[in-house]
PDB file of C-alpha atoms and ligand atoms in Angstrom:
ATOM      1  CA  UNK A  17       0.000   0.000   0.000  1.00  0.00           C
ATOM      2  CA  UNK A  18       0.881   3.846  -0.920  1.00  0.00           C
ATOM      3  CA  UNK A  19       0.471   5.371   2.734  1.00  0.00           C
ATOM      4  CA  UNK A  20       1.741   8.793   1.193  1.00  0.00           C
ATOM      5  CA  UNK A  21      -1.759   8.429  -0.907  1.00  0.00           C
ATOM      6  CA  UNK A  22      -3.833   8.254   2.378  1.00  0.00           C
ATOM      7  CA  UNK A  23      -1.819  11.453   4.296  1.00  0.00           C
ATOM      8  CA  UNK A  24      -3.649  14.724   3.381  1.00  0.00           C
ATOM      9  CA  UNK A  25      -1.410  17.853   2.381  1.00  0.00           C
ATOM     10  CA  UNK A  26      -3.027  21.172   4.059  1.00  0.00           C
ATOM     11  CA  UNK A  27      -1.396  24.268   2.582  1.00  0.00           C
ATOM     12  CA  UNK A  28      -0.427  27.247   5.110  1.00  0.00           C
ATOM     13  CA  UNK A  29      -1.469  25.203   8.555  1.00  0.00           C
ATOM     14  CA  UNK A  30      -1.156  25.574  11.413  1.00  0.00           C
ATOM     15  CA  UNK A  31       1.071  29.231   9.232  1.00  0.00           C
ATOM     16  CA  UNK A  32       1.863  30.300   6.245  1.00  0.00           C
ATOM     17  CA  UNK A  33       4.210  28.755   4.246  1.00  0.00           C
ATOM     18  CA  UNK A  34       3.917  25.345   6.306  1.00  0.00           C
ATOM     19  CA  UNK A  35       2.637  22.254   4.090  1.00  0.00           C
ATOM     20  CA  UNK A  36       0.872  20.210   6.815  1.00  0.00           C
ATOM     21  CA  UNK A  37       0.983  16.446   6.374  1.00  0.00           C
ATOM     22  CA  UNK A  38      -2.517  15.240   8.324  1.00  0.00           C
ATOM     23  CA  UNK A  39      -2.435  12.249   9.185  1.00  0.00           C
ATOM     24  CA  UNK A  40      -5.922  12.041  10.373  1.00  0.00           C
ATOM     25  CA  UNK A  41      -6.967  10.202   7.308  1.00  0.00           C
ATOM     26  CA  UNK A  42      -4.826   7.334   7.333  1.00  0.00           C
ATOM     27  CA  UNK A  43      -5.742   6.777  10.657  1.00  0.00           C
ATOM     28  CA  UNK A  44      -9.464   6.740   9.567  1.00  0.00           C
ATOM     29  CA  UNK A  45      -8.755   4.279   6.940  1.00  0.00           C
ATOM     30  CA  UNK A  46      -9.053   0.959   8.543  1.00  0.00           C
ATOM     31  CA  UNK A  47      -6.977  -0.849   5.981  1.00  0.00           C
ATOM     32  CA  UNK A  48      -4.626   1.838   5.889  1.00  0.00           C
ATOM     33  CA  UNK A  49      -3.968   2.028   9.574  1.00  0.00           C
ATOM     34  CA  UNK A  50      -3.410  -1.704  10.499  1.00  0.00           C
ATOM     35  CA  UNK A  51      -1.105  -1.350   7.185  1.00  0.00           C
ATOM     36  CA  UNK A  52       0.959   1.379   8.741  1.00  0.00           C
ATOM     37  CA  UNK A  53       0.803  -0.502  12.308  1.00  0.00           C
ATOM     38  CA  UNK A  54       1.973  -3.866  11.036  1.00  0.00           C
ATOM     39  CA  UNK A  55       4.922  -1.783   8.986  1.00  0.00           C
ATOM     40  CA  UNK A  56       6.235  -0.301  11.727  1.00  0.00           C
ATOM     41  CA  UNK A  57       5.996  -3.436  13.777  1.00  0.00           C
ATOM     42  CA  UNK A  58       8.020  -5.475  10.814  1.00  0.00           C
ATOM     43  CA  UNK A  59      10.940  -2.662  11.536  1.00  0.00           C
ATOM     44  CA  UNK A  60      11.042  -3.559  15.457  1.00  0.00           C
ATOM     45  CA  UNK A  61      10.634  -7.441  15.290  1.00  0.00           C
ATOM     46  CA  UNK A  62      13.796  -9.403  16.805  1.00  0.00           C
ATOM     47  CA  UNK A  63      15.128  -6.224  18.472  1.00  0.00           C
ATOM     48  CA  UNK A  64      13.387  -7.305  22.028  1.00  0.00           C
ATOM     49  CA  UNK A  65      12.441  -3.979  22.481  1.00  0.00           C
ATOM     50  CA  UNK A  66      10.866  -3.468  26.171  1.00  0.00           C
ATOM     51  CA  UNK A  67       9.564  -0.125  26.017  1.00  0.00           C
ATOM     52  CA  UNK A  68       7.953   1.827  23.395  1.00  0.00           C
ATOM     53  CA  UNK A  69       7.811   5.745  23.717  1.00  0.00           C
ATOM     54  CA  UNK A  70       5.842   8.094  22.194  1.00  0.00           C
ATOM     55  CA  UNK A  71       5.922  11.972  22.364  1.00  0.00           C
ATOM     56  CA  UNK A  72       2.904  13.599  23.418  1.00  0.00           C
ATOM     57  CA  UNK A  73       0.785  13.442  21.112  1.00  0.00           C
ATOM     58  CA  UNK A  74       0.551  12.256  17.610  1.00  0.00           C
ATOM     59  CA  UNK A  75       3.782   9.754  19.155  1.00  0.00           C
ATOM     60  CA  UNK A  76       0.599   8.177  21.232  1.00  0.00           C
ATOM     61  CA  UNK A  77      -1.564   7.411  18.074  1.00  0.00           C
ATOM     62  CA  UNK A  78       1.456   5.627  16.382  1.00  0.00           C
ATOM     63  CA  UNK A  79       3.348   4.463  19.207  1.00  0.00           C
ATOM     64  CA  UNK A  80       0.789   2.806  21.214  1.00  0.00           C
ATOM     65  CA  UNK A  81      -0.768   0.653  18.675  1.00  0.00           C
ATOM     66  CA  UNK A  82       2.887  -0.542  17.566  1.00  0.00           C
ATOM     67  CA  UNK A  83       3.991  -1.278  21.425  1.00  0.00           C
ATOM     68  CA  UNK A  84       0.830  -3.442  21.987  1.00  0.00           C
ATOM     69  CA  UNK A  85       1.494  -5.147  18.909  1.00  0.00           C
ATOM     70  CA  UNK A  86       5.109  -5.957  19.514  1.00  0.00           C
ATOM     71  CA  UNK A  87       4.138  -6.443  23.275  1.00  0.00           C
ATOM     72  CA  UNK A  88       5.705  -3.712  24.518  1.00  0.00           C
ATOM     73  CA  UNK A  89       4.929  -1.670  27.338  1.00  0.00           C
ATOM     74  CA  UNK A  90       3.787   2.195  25.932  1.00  0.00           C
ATOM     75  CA  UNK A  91       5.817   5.185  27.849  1.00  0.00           C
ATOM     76  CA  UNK A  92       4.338   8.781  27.343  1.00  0.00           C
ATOM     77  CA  UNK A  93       6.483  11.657  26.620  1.00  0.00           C
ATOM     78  CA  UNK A  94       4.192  14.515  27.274  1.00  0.00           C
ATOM     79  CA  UNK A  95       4.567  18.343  27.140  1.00  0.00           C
ATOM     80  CA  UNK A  96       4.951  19.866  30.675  1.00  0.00           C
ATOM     81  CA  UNK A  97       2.694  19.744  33.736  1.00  0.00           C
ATOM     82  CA  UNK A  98       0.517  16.788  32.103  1.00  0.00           C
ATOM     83  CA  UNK A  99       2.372  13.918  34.077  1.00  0.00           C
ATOM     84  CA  UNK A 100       1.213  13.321  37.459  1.00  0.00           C
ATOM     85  CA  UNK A 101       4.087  11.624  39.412  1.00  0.00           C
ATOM     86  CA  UNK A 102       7.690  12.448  39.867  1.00  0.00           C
ATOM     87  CA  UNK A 103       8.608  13.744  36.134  1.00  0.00           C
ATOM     88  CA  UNK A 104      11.933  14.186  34.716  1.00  0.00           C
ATOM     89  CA  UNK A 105      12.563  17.189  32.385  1.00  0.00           C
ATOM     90  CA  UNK A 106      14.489  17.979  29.056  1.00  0.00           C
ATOM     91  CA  UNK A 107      14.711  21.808  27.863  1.00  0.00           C
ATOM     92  CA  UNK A 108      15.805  21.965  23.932  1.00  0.00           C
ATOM     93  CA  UNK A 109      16.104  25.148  21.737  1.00  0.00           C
ATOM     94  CA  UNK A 110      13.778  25.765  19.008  1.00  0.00           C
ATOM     95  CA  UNK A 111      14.491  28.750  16.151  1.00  0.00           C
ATOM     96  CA  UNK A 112      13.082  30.871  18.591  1.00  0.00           C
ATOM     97  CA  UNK A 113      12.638  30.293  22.358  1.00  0.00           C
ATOM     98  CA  UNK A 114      12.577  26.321  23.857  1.00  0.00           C
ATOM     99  CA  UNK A 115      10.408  23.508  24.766  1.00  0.00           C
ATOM    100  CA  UNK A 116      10.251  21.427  27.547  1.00  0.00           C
ATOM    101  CA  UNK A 117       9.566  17.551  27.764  1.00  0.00           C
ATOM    102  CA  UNK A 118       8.776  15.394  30.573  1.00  0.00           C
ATOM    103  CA  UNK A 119       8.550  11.658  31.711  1.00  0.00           C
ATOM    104  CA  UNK A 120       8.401   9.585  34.567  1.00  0.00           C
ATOM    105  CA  UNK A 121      11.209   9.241  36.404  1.00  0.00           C
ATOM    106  CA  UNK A 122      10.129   5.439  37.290  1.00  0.00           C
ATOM    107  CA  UNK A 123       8.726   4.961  33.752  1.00  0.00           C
ATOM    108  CA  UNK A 124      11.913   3.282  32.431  1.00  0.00           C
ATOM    109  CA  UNK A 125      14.677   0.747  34.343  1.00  0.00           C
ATOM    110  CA  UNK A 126      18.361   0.783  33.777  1.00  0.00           C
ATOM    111  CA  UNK A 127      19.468  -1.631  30.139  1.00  0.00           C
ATOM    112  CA  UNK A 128      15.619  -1.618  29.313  1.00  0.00           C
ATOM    113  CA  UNK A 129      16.191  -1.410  24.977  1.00  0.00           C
ATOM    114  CA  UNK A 130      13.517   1.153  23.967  1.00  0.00           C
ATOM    115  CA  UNK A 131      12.187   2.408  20.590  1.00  0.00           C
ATOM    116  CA  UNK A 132      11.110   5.902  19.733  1.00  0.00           C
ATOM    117  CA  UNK A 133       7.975   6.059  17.786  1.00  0.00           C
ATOM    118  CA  UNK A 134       6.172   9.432  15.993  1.00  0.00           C
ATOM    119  CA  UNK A 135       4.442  10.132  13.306  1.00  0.00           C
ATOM    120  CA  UNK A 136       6.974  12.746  11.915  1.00  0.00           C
ATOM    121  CA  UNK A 137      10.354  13.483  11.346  1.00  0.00           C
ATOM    122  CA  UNK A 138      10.736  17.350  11.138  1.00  0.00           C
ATOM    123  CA  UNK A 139      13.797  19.149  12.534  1.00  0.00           C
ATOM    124  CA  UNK A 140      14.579  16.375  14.951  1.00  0.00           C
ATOM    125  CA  UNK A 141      14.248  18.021  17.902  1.00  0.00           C
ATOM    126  CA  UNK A 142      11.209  16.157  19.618  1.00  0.00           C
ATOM    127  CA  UNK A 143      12.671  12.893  19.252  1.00  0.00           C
ATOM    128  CA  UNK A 144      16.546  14.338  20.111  1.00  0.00           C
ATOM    129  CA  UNK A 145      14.493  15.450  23.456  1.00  0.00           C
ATOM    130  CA  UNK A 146      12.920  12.044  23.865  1.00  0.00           C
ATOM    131  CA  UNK A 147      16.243  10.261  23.328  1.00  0.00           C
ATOM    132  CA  UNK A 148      17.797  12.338  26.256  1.00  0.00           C
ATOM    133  CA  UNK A 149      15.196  11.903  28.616  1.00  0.00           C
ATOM    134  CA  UNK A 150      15.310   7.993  28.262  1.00  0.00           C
ATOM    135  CA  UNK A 151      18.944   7.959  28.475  1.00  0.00           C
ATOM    136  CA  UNK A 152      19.307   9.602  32.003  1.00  0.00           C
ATOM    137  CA  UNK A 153      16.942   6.776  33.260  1.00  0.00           C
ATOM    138  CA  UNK A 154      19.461   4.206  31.872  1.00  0.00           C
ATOM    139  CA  UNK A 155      17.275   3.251  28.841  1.00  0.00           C
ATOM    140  CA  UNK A 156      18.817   2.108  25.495  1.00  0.00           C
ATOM    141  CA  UNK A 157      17.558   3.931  22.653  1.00  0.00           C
ATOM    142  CA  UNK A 158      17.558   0.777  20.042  1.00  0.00           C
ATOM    143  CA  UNK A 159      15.577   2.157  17.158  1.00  0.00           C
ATOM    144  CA  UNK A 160      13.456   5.299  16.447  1.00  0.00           C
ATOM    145  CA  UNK A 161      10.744   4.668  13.792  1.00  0.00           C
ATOM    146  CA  UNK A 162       8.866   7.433  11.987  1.00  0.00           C
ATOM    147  CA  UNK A 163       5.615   7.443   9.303  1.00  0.00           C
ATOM    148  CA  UNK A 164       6.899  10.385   8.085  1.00  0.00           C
ATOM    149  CA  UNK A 165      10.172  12.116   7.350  1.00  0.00           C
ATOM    150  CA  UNK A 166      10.454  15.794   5.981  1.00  0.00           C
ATOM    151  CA  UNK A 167      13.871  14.996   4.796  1.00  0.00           C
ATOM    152  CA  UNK A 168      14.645  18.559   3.500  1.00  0.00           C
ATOM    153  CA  UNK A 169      14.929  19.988   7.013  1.00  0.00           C
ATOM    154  CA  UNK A 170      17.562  17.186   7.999  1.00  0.00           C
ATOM    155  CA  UNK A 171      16.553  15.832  11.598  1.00  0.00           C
ATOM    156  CA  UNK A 172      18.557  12.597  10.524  1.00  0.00           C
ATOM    157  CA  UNK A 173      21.577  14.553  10.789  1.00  0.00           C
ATOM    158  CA  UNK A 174      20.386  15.108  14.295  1.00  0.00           C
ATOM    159  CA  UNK A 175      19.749  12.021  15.374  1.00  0.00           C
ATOM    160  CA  UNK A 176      23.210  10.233  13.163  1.00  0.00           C
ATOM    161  CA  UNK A 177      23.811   8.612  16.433  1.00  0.00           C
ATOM    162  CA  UNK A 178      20.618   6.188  16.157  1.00  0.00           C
ATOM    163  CA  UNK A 179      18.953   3.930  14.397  1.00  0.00           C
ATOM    164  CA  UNK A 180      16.606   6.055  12.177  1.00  0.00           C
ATOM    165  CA  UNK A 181      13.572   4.522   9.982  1.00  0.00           C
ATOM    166  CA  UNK A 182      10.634   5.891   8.548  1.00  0.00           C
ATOM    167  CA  UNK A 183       8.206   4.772   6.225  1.00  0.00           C
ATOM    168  CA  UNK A 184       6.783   7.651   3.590  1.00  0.00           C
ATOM    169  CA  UNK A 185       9.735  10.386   2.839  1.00  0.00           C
ATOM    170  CA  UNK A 186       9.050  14.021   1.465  1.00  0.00           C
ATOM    171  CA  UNK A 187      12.216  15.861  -0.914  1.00  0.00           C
ATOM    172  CA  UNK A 188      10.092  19.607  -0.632  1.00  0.00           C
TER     173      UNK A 188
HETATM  174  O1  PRP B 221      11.158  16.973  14.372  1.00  0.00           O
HETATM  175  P1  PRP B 221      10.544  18.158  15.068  1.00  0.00           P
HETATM  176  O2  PRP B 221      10.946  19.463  14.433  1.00  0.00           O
HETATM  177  O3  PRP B 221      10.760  18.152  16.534  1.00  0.00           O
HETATM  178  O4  PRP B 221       8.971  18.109  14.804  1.00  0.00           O
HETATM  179  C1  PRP B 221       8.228  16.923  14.812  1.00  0.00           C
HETATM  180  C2  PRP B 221       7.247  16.896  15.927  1.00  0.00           C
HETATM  181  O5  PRP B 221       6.261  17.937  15.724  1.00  0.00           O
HETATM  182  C3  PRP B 221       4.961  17.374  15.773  1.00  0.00           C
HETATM  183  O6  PRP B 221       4.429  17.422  17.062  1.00  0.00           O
HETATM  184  P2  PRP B 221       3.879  18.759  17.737  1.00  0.00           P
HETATM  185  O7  PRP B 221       4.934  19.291  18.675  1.00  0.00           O
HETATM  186  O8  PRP B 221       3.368  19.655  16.662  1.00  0.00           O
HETATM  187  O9  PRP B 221       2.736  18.233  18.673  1.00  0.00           O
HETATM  188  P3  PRP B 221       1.384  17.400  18.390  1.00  0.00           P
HETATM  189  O10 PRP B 221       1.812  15.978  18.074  1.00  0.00           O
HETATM  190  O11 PRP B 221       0.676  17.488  19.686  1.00  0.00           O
HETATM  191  O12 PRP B 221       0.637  18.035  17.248  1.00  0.00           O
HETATM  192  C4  PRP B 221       5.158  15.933  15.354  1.00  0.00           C
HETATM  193  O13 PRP B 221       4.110  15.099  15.813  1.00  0.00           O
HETATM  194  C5  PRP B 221       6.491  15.575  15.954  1.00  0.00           C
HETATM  195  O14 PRP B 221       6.388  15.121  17.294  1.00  0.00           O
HETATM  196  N1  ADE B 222       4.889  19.885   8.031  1.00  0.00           N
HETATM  197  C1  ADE B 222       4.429  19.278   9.128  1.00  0.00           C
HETATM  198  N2  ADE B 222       3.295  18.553   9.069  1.00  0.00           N
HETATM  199  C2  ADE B 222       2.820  17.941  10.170  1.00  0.00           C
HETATM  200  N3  ADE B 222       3.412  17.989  11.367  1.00  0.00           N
HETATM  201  C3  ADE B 222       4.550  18.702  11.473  1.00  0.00           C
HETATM  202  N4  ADE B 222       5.384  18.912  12.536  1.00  0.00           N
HETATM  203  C4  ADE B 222       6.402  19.690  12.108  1.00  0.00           C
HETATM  204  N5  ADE B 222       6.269  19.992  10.800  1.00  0.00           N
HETATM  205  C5  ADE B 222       5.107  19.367  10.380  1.00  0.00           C
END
């Protein structure tokens, strides 16, 4: 299946100038989402991966189909204040100003192997965040696994350290 053919293209959202990819209607597409589930799934088999995490909050609509599938257990990265035990923080620079992400501090053990599930590769800096955060609990970051890349605005370069996979690419 052509999953690019099921994400809509929004001109100008959520600003000018921004092409939006929406992936609200693959995920309404039966077919299409178990297609895009059992994908992503394929990429993760014989990796024992213990932990799935997802960033807060299209992460959750990929990540926690793919961690029941695999039989994972589903972490949530979420944007700050949302998490209500202890929380660990990560503060990363965007073009202008910075964003803070959070997790549990107890939500990962020491030499648990984790992937990093979204929906979309942009500058990198989400998943770069999510990567750090797992690491200070003693998580191994074994894959990261995208439906999307944008791969004119380079995030791989930002994440050269990992494992990096995604399913539908963009040039422009
Ligand atoms: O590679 P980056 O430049 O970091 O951008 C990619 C991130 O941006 C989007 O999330 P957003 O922060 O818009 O939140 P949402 O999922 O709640 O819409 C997307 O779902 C990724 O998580
Ligand atoms: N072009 C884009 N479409 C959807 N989500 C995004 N997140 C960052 N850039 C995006």
């Amino acid at each position: 299946m052509d999953l690019s053919k099921k994400i809509r293209e929004v001109q100008d959202f959520p600003k000018e100038g921004i092409n939006f990819k929406d992936i609200t209607t693959l995920l309404q597409d039966k077919d299409a989402f178990q297609y895009m589930v059992n994908k992503l799934a394929q990429e993760l088999e014989d990796l024992e991966i213990d932990i799935v995490v997802g960033p807060e909050s299209r992460g959750f609509l990929v990540g926690a189909p793919v961690a029941y599938k695999i039989g994972a257990g589903f972490v949530p990265v979420r944007k700050p204040g949302k998490l209500p035990h202890e929380t660990m923080r990560y503060e990363y620079q965007l073009e202008y100003g910075s964003d803070v992400l959070e997790i549990h501090k107890d939500a990962i053990q020491p030499g648990q192997k984790v992937a990093i599930l979204d929906d979309l590769l942009a500058t990198g800096g989400t998943v770069l965040a999510t990567a750090k955060l797992i690491e200070a609990l003693g998580g191994e970051v074994v894959s990261i696994n995208f439906l999307i890349e944008l791969a004119f605005l380079k995030g791989r370069d930002v994440l050269k350290s990992y494992h990096v996979k995604t399913l539908v690419s963009y040039d422009a």
